[in-house]
XYZ file of N, CA and C in Angstrom:
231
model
N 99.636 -4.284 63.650
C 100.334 -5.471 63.221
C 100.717 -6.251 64.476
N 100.597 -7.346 64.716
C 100.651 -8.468 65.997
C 102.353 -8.898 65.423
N 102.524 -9.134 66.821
C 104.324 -9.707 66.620
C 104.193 -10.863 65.808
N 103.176 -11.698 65.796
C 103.418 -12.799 64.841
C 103.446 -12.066 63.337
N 102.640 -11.475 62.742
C 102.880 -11.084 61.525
C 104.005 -10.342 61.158
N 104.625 -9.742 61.996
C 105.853 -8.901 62.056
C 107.022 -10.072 61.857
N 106.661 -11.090 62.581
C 107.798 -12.060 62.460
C 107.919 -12.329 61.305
N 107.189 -12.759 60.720
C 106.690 -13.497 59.468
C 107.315 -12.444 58.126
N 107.472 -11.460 58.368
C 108.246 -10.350 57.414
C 109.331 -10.521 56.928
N 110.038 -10.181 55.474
C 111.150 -10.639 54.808
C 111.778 -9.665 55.141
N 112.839 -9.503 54.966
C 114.094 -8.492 55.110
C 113.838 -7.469 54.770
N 113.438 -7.152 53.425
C 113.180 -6.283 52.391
C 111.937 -5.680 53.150
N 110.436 -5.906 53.876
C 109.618 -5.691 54.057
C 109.977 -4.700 55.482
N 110.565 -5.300 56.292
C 111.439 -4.788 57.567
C 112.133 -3.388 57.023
N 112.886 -3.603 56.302
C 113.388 -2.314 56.146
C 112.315 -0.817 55.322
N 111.519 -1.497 54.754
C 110.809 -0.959 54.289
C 109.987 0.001 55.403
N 109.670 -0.982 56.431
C 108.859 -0.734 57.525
C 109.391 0.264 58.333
N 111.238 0.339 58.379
C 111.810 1.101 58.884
C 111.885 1.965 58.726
N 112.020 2.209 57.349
C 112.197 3.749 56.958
C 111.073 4.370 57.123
N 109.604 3.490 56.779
C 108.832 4.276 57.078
C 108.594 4.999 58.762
N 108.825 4.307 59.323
C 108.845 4.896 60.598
C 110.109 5.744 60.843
N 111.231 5.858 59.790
C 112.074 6.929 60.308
C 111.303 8.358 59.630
N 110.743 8.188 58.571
C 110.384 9.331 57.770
C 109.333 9.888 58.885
N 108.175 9.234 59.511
C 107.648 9.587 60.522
C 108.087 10.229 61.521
N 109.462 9.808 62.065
C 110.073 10.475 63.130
C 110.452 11.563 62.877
N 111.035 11.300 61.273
C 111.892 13.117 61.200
C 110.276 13.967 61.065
N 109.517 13.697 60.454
C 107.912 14.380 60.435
C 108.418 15.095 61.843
N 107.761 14.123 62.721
C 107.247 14.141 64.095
C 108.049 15.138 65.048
N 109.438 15.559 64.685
C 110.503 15.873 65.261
C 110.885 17.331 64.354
N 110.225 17.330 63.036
C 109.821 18.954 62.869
C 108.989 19.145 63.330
N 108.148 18.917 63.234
C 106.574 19.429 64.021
C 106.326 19.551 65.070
N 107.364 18.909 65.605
C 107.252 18.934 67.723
C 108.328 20.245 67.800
N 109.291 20.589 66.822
C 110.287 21.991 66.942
C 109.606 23.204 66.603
N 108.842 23.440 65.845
C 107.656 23.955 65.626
C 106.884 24.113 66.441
N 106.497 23.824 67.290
C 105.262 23.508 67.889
C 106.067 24.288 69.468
N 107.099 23.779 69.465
C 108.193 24.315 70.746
C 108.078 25.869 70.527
N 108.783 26.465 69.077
C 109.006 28.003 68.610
C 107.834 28.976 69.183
N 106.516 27.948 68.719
C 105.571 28.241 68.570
C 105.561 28.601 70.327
N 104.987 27.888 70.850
C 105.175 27.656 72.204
C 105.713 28.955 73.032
N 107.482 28.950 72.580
C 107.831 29.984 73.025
C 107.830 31.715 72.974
N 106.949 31.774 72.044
C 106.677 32.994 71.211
C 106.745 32.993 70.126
N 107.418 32.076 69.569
C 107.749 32.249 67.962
C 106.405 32.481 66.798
N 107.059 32.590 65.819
C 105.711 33.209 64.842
C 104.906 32.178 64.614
N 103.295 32.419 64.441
C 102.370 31.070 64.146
C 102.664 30.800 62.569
N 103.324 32.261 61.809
C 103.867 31.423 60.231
C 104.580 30.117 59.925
N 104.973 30.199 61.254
C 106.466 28.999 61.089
C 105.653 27.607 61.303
N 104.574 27.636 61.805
C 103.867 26.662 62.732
C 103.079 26.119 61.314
N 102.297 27.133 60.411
C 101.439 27.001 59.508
C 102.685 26.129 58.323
N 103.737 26.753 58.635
C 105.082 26.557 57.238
C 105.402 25.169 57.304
N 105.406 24.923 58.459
C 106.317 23.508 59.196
C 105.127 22.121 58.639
N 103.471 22.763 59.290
C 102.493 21.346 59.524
C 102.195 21.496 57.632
N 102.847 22.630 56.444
C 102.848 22.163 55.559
C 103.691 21.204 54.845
N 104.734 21.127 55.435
C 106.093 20.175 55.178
C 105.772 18.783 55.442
N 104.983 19.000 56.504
C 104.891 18.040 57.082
C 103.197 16.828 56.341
N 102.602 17.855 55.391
C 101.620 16.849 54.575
C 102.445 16.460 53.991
N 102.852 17.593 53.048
C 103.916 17.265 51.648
C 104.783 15.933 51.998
N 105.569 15.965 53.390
C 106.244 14.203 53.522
C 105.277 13.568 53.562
N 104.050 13.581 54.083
C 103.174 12.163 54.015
C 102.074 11.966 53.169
N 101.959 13.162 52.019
C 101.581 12.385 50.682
C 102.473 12.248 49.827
N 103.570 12.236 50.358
C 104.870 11.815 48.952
C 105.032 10.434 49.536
N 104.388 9.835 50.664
C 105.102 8.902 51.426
C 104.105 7.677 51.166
N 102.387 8.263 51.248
C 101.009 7.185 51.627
C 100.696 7.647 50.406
N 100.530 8.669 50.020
C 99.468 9.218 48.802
C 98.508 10.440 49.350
N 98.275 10.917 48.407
C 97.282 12.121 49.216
C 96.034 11.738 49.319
N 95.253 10.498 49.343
C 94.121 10.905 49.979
C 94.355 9.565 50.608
N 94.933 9.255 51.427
C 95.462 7.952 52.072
C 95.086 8.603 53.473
N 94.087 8.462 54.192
C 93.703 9.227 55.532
C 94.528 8.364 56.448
N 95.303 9.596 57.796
C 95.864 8.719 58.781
C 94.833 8.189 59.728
N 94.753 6.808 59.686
C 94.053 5.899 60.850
C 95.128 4.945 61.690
N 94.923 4.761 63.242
C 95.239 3.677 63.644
C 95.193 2.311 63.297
N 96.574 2.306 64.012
C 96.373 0.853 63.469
C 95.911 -0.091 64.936
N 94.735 -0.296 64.788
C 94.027 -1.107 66.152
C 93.740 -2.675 65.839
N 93.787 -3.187 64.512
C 93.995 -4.947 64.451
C 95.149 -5.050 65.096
N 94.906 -6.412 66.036
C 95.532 -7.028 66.703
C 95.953 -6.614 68.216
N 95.254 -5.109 68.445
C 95.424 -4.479 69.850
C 94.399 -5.368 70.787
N 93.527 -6.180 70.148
C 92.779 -6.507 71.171
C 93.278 -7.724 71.404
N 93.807 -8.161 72.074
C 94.025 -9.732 72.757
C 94.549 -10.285 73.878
């Protein structure tokens, strides 16, 4: 998304946008604690337990067959 189209966003769309990127973070922030456990010895169950939590938030979030792609419109300019 290019800052102009971002500008161009209603209130409602913004926040929308927000949460989605908070739900991402909390994702991102089990899976990186996980990944730490893991790291430090911890069990690979927890690792397998965690990156399942972690679909389950993002097909309750995109849909389940909603594949993650970049977002590369508008990176080029």
């Amino acid at each position: 998304m290019t800052d102009k189209e971002l500008k161009k966003l209603n209130k409602r769309e913004l926040l929308e946008l927000l949460a989605a990127m908070r739900e991402e973070i909390d994702a991102l922030r089990v899976e990186n604690e996980a990944l730490r456990r893991t790291i430090a010895g911890g069990e690979g169950d927890l690792l397998s337990a965690t990156a399942m939590r972690v679909k389950k938030l993002y097909e309750e979030r995109f849909g389940a067959d909603t594949p993650a792609k970049p977002e590369t419109e508008g990176a080029k300019e």
